[in-house]
Coordinates of C-alpha atoms and ligand atoms in Angstrom, one line a residue:
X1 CA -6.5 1.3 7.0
X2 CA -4.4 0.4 9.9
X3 CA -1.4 0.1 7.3
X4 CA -1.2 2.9 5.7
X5 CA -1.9 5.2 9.3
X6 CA 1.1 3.4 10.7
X7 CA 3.4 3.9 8.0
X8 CA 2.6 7.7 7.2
X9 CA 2.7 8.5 11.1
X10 CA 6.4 6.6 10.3
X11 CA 6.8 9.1 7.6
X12 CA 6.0 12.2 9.9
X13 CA 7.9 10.6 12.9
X14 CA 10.9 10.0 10.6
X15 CA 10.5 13.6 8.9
X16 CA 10.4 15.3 12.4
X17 CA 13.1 14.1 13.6
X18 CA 14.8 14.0 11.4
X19 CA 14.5 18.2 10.7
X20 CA 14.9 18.3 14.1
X21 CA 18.2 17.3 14.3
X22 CA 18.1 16.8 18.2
X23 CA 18.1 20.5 18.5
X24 CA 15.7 22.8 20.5
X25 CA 13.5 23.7 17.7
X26 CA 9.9 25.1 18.1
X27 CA 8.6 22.0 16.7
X28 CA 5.3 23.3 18.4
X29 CA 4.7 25.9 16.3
X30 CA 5.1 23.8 13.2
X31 CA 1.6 22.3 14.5
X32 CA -0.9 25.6 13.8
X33 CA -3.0 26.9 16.1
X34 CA -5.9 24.2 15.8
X35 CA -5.4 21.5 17.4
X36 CA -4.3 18.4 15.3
X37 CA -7.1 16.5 14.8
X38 CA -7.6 12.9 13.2
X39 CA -9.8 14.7 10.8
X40 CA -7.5 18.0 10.9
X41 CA -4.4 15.2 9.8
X42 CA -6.6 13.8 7.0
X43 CA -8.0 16.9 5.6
X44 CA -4.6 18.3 4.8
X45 CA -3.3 14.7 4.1
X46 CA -6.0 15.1 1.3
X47 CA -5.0 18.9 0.5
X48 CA -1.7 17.7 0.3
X49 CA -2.4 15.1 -2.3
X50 CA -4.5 16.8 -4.2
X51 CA -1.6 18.9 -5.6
X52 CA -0.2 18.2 -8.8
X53 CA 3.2 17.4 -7.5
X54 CA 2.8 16.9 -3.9
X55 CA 5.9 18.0 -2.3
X56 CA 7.3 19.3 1.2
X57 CA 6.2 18.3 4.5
X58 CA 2.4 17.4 5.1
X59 CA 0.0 18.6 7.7
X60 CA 3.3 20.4 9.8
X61 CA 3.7 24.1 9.0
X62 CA 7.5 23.9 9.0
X63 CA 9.3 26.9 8.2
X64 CA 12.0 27.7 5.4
X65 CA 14.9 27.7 6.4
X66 CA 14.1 25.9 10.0
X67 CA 16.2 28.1 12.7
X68 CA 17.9 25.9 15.4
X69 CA 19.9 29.1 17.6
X70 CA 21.0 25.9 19.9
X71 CA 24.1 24.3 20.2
X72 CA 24.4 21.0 18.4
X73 CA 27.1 18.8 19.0
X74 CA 28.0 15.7 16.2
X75 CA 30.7 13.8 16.6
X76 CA 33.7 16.5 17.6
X77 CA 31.8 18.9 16.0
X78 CA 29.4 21.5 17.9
X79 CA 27.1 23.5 15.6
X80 CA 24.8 26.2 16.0
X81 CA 23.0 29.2 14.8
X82 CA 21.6 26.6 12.3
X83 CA 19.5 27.6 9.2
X84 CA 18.2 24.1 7.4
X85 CA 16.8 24.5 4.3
X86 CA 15.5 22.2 1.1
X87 CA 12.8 19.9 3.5
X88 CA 10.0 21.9 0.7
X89 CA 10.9 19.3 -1.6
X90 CA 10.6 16.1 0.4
X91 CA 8.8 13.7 -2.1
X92 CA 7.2 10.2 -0.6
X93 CA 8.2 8.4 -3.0
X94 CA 7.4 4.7 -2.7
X95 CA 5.6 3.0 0.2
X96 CA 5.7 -1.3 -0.1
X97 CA 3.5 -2.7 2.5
X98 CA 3.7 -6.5 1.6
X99 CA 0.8 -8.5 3.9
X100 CA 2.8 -11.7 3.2
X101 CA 6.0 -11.2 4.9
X102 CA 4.8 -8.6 6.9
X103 CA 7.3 -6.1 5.8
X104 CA 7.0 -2.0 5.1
X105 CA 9.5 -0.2 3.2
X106 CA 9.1 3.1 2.6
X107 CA 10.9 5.8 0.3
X108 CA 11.4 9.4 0.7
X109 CA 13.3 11.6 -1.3
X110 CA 14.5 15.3 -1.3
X111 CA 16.8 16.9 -3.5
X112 CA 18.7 19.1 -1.8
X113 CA 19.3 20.0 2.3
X114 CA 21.6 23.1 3.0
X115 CA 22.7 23.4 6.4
X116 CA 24.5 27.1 7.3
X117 CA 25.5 27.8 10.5
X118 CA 28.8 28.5 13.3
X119 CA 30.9 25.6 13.8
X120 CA 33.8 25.1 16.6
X121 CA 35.7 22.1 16.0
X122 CA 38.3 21.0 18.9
X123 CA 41.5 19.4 17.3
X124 CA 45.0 17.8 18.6
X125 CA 46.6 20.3 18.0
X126 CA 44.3 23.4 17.2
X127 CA 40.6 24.5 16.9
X128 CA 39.0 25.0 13.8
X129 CA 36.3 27.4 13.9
X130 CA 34.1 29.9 11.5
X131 CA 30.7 29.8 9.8
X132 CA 29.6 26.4 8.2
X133 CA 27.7 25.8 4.7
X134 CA 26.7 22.0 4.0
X135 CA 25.0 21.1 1.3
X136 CA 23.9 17.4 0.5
X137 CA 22.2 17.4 -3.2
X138 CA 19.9 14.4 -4.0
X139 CA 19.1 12.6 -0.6
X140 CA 17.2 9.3 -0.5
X141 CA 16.1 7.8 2.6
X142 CA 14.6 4.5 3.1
X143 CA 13.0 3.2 6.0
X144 CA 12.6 -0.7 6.2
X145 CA 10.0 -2.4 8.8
X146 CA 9.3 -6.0 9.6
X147 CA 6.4 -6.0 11.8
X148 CA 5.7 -9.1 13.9
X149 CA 2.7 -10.1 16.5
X150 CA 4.1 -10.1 19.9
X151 CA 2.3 -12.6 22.7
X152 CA -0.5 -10.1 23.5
X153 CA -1.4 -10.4 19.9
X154 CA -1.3 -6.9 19.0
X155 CA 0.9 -6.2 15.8
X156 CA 4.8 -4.8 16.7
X157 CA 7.3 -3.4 15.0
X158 CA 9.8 -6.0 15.0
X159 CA 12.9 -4.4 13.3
X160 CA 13.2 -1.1 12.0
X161 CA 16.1 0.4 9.7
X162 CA 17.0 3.7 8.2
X163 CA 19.5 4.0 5.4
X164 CA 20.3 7.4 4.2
X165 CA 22.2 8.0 0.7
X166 CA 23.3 11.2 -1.1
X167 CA 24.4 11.9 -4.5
X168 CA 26.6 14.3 -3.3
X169 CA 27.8 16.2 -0.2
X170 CA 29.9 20.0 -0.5
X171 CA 31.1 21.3 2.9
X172 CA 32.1 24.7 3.2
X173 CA 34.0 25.2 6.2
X174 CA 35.6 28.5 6.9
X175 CA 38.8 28.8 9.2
X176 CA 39.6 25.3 8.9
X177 CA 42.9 23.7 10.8
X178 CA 44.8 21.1 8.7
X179 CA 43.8 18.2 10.4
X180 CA 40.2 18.5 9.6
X181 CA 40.9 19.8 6.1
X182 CA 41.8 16.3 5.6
X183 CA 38.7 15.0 6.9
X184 CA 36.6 17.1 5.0
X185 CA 38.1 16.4 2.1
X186 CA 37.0 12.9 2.3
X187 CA 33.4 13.8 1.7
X188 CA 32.0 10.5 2.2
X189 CA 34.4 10.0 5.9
X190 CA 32.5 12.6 6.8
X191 CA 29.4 11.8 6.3
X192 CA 29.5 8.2 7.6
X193 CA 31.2 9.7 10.4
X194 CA 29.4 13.1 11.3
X195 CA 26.2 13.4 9.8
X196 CA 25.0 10.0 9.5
X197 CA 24.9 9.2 13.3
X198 CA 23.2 12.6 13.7
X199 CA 20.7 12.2 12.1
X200 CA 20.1 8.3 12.1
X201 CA 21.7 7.6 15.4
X202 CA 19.2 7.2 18.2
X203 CA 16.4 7.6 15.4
X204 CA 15.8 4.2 14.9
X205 CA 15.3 3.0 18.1
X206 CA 13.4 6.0 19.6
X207 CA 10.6 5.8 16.0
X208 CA 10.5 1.8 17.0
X209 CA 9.5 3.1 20.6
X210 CA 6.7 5.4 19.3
X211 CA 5.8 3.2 17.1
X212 CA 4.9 0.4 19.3
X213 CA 3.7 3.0 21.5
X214 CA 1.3 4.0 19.6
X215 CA 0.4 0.3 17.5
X216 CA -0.4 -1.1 21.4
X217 CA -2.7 2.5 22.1
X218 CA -4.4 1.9 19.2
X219 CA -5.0 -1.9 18.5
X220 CA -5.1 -2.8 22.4
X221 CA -8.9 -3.7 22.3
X222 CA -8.6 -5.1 18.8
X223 CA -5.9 -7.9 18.8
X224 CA -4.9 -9.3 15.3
X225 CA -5.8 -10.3 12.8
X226 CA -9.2 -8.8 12.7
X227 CA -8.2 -5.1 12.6
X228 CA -5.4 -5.9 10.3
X229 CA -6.6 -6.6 6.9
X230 CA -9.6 -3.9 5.7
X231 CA -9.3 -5.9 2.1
X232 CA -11.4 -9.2 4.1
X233 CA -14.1 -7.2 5.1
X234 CA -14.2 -5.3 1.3
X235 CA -14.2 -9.1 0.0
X236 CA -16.7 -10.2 2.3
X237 CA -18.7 -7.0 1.5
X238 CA -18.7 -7.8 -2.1
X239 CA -19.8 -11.4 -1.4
X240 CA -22.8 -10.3 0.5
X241 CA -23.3 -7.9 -2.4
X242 CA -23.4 -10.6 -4.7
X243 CA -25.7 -12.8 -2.9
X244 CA -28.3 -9.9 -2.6
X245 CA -28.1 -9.0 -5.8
X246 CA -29.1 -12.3 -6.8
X247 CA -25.4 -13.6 -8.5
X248 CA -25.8 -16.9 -6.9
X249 CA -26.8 -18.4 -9.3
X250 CA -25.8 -16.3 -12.3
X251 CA -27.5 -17.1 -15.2
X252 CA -25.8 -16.4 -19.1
X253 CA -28.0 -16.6 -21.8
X254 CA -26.5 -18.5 -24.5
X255 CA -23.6 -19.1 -25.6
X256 CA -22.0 -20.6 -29.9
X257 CA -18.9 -22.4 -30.3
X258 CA -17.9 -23.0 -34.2
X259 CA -15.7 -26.0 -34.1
X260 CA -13.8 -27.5 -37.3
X261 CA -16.0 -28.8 -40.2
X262 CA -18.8 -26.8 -39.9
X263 CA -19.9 -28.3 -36.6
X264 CA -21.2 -25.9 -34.3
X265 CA -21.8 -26.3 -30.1
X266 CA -24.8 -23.9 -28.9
X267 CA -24.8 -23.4 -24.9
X268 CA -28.7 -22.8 -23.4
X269 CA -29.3 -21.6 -19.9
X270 CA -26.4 -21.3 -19.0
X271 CA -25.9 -21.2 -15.1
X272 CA -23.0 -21.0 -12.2
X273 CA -23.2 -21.3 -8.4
X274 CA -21.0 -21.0 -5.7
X275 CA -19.6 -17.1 -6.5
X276 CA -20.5 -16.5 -2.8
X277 CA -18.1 -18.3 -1.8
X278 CA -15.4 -15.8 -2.3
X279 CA -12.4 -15.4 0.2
X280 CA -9.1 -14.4 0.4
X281 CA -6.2 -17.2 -0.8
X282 CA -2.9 -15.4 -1.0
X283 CA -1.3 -12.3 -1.1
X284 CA -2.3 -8.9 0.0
X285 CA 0.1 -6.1 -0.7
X286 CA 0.5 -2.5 -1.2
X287 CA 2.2 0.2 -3.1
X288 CA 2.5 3.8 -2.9
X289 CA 4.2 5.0 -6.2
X290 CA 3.7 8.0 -8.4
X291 CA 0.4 9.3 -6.2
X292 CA -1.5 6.3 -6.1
X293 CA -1.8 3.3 -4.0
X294 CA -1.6 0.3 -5.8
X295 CA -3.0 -3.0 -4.3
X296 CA -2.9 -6.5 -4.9
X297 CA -5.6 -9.1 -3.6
X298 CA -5.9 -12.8 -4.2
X299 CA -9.3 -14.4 -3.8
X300 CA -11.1 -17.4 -4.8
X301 CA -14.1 -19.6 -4.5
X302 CA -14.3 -22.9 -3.4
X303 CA -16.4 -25.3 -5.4
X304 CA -18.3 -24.1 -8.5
X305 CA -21.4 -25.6 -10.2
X306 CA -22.0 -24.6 -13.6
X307 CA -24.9 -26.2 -15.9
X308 CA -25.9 -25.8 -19.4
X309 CA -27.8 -27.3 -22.0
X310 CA -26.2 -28.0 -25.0
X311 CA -26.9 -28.7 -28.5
X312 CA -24.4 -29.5 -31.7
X313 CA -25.5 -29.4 -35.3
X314 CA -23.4 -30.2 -38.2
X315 CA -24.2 -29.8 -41.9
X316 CA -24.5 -33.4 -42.6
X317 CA -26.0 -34.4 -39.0
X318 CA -29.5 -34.1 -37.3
X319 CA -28.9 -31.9 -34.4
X320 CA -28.6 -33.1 -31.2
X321 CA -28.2 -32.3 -27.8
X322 CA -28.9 -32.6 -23.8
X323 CA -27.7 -31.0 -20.4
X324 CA -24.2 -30.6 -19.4
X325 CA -23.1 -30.2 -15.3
X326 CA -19.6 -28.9 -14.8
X327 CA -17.8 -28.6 -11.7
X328 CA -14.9 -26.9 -11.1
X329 CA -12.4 -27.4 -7.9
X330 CA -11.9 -24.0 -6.9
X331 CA -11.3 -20.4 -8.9
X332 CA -8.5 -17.9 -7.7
X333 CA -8.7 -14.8 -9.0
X334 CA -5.9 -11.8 -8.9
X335 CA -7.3 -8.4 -8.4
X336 CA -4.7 -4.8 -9.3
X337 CA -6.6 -2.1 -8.2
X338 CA -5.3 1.4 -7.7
X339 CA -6.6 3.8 -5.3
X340 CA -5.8 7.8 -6.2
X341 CA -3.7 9.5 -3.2
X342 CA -6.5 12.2 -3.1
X343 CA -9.1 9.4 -1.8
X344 CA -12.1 11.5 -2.9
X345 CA -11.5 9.4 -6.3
X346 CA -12.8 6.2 -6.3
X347 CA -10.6 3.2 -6.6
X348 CA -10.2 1.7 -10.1
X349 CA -9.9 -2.1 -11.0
X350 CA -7.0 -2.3 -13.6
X351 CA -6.5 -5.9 -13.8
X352 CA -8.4 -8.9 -13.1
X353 CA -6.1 -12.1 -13.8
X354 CA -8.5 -15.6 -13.3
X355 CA -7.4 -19.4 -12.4
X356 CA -9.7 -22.2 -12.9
X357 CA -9.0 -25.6 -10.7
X358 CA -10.1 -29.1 -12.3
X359 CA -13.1 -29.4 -14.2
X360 CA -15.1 -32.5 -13.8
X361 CA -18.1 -32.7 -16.3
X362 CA -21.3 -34.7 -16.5
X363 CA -23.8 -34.9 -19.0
X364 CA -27.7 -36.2 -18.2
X365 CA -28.3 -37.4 -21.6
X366 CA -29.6 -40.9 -22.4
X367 CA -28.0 -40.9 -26.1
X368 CA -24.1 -42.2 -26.8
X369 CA -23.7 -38.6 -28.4
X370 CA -24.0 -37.5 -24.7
X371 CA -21.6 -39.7 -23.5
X372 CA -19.4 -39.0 -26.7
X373 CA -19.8 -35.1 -25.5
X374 CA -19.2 -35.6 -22.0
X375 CA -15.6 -37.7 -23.2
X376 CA -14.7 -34.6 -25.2
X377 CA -15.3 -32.2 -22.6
X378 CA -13.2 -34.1 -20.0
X379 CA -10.8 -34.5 -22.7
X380 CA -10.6 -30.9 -23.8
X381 CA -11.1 -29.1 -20.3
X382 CA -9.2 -26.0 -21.2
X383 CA -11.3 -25.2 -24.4
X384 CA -14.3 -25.4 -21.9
X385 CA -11.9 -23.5 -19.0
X386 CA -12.1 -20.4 -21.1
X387 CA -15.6 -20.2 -22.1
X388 CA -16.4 -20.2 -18.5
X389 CA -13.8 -18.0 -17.4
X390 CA -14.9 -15.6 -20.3
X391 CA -18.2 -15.5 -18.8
X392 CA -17.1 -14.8 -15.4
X393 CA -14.2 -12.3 -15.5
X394 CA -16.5 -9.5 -16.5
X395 CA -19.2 -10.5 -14.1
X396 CA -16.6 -9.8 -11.1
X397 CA -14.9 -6.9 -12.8
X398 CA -17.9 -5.4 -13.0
X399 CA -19.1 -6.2 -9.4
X400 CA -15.7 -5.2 -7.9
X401 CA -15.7 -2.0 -10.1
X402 CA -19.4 -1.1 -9.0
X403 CA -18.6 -1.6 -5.6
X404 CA -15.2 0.4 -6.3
X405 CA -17.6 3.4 -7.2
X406 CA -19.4 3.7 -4.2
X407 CA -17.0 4.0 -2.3
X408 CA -16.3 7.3 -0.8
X409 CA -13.3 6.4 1.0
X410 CA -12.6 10.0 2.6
X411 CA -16.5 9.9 3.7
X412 CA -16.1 6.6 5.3
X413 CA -13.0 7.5 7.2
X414 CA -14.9 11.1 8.2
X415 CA -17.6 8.7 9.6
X416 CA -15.0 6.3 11.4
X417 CA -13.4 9.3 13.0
X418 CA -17.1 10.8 14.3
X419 CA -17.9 7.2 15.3
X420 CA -14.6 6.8 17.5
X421 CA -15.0 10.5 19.1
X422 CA -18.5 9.4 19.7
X423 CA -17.4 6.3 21.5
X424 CA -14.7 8.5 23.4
X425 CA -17.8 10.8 24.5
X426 CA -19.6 7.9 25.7
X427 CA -17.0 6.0 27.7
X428 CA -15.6 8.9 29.8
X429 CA -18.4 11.5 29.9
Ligands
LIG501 C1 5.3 -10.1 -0.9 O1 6.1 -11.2 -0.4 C2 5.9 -12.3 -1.1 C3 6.7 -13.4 -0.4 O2 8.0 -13.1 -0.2 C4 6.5 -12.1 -2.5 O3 6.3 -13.3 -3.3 C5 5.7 -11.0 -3.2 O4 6.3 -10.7 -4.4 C6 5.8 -9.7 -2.3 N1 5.0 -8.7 -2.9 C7 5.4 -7.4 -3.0 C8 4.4 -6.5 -3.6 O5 6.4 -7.0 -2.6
LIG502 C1 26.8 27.3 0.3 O1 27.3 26.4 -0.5 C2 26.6 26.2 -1.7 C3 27.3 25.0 -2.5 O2 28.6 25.3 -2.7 C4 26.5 27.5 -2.5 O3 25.8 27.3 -3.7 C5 25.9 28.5 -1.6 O4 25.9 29.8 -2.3 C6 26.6 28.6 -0.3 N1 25.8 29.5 0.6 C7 26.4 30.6 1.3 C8 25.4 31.4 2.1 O5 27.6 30.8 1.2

């Protein structure tokens, strides 16, 4: 969860300042008059997802246009009387939180910002002056974040960088002296040189500030990596789940291979241990794209047992048959889930992608044929790979999906919230 928080309080932070433009606005108004709550934040945070098309700035109640009467000074220009307009539609667009390089990039769009206003602007040799109309169409802003541990072991921010580009930018400047003409003519001058530093200068240091600020209030009592990673403790909740539930051992009733020539191989009582064994191997990542959060998980087992009894008849053959053991080195498995933005849907399991390690089988026969069976099977390990991993795939899916369905994730963070302003109550009464 810790994620996600951090990167959407980067989202407001960046959106805040970012329509604040430095300028004495009433940013305090844009809060309402309830306080804002943790559960006030994810209430609307739900609202707010729940549209169709969700658009505009969550949770604040920013006016449109935004009025900034102050006097804003870029570069050599000084500004005021400011009406900003377009922040309605702002559009998250992608968030990439990758667990394996410890990197966050996050997206955010918005197609058009008009900016109308007064503008004095001193020259060598005379003062341009009059009312101001900017307009910058098709605005994409991208916030890149490596985060890093630092020696306390609490999770930083380690580098932060905001890189604003525009389709295109039309400046209307009245009354305006020669010199600047010039420069306003060069749309793209202008904004490297005047509106980029005012809105990204000082930005991305002062968000790293609050961000660290707020990383250390939070994770002080709870240094990494056990806060860090909510997927382990889903993982190790679905392991405990398949113990209780009696998955270790799973048994498979039966199982008919038709080889070549009319021989046939049946599989009897069929069985596999070691599925509680799960844990996490490799990469844990997340997107945000098109509403949804999208998350990748490698697990695996260690060591798994399977047995069987076997039998092969053949037309011209008297059946025969004895007891296979199988073991297999270790089992990664790739889970693609997707979890709705508005998290009173479950999450769904789309794909399920499974890696078998080296099979080793022995057969507890007393006959050559077992031997003969036990040299084919050693011999063919990938025909025997997939009728294992055909067994199994569903098994998980299904366990991962059940456990997928009961979970109420907006209940459980309602519950985490009471349980921390419970705590709160308790330590300072
Ligand atoms: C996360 O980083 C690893 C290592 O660079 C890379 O292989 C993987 O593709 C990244 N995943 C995402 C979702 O960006
Ligand atoms: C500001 O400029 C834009 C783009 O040229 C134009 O569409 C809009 O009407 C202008 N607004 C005012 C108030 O002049």
């Amino acid at each position: 969860m810790t994620g996600r928080t951090t990167l959407f309080l980067c989202v407001f932070a960046t959106v805040a300042t970012l329509t604040g433009v430095r300028a004495a606005i009433d940013v305090k108004a844009w809060l309402g008059e309830e306080p804002l709550t943790p559960e006030r934040i994810l209430e609307e945070m739900v609202e707010y997802f729940s549209q169709r098309d969700p658009h505009g700035i969550p949770v604040l109640k920013v006016p449109e246009p935004i009025e900034a009467p102050d006097r804003v000074t870029a570069s050599q220009i000084t500004l005021w009387d400011l009406k900003i307009s377009g922040h309605s539609g702002l559009r998250l667009e992608y968030i990439n939180v990758n667990l394996t390089t410890f990197t966050g990039v996050v997206r955010i769009s918005v197609p058009k910002i008009n900016v109308l206003g007064q503008y004095e602007w001193p020259g060598w040799w005379s003062t341009s002056a009059g009312s101001a109309n900017i307009t910058v169409t098709d605005i994409q802003v991208a916030l890149n974040l490596q985060l890093g541990i630092n020696t306390k072991g609490l999770l930083i921010v380690d580098g932060l960088q905001i890189t604003l580009n525009y389709e295109d930018l039309i400046l209307g400047f009245e009354g305006l002296a020669g010199e600047h003409a010039l420069l306003v003519g060069a749309a793209d001058t202008f904004f490297s040189t005047i509106i980029q530093p005012l809105i990204v200068g000082g930005i991305q240091d002062k968000l790293t500030k609050v961000l660290n600020e707020r990383l250390e209030q939070r994770l002080k009592d709870k240094p990494f990596p056990n806060s860090i990673s909510p997927v382990d403790y889903l993982v190790a909740k679905v392991r405990r789940d398949l113990r209780e539930s009696g998955k270790d051992p799973i048994f498979v009733e039966r199982k008919d291979v038709n080889l070549a020539w009319g021989v046939s191989v049946q599989l009897k009582n069929i069985n596999i241990k070691g599925l509680t064994t799960l844990h996490r191997t490799h990469e844990v990542s997340a997107q945000f794209i098109d509403n949804a959060l999208f998350v990748t998980i490698q697990i695996g087992t260690q060591q798994l047992k399977a047995g069987a009894d076997w039998s092969i008849s053949a037309s011209l053959m008297p059946a025969v048959g004895g007891h296979l053991d199988v073991e297999v080195e270790s089992l990664s498995v790739t889970v693609m889930a997707k979890q709705p933005a508005d998290i009173r849907s479950p999450p769904v399991l789309r794909e399920i992608d499974i890696q078998l390690g080296n099979l080793a089988v022995r057969s507890v026969g007393e006959s050559t044929m077992d031997y003969l069976v036990e040299l084919m099977v050693n011999l063919l390990p990938n025909t025997f790979r997939n009728i294992i991993m055909d067994k199994i795939e569903p098994k998980i899916h299904q366990a991962i999906q059940k456990q997928f369905n009961g979970l109420d994730i907006h209940r459980i963070i309602l519950t985490k919230l009471a349980e921390r302003r419970q705590a709160e109550a308790n330590a300072s009464p």
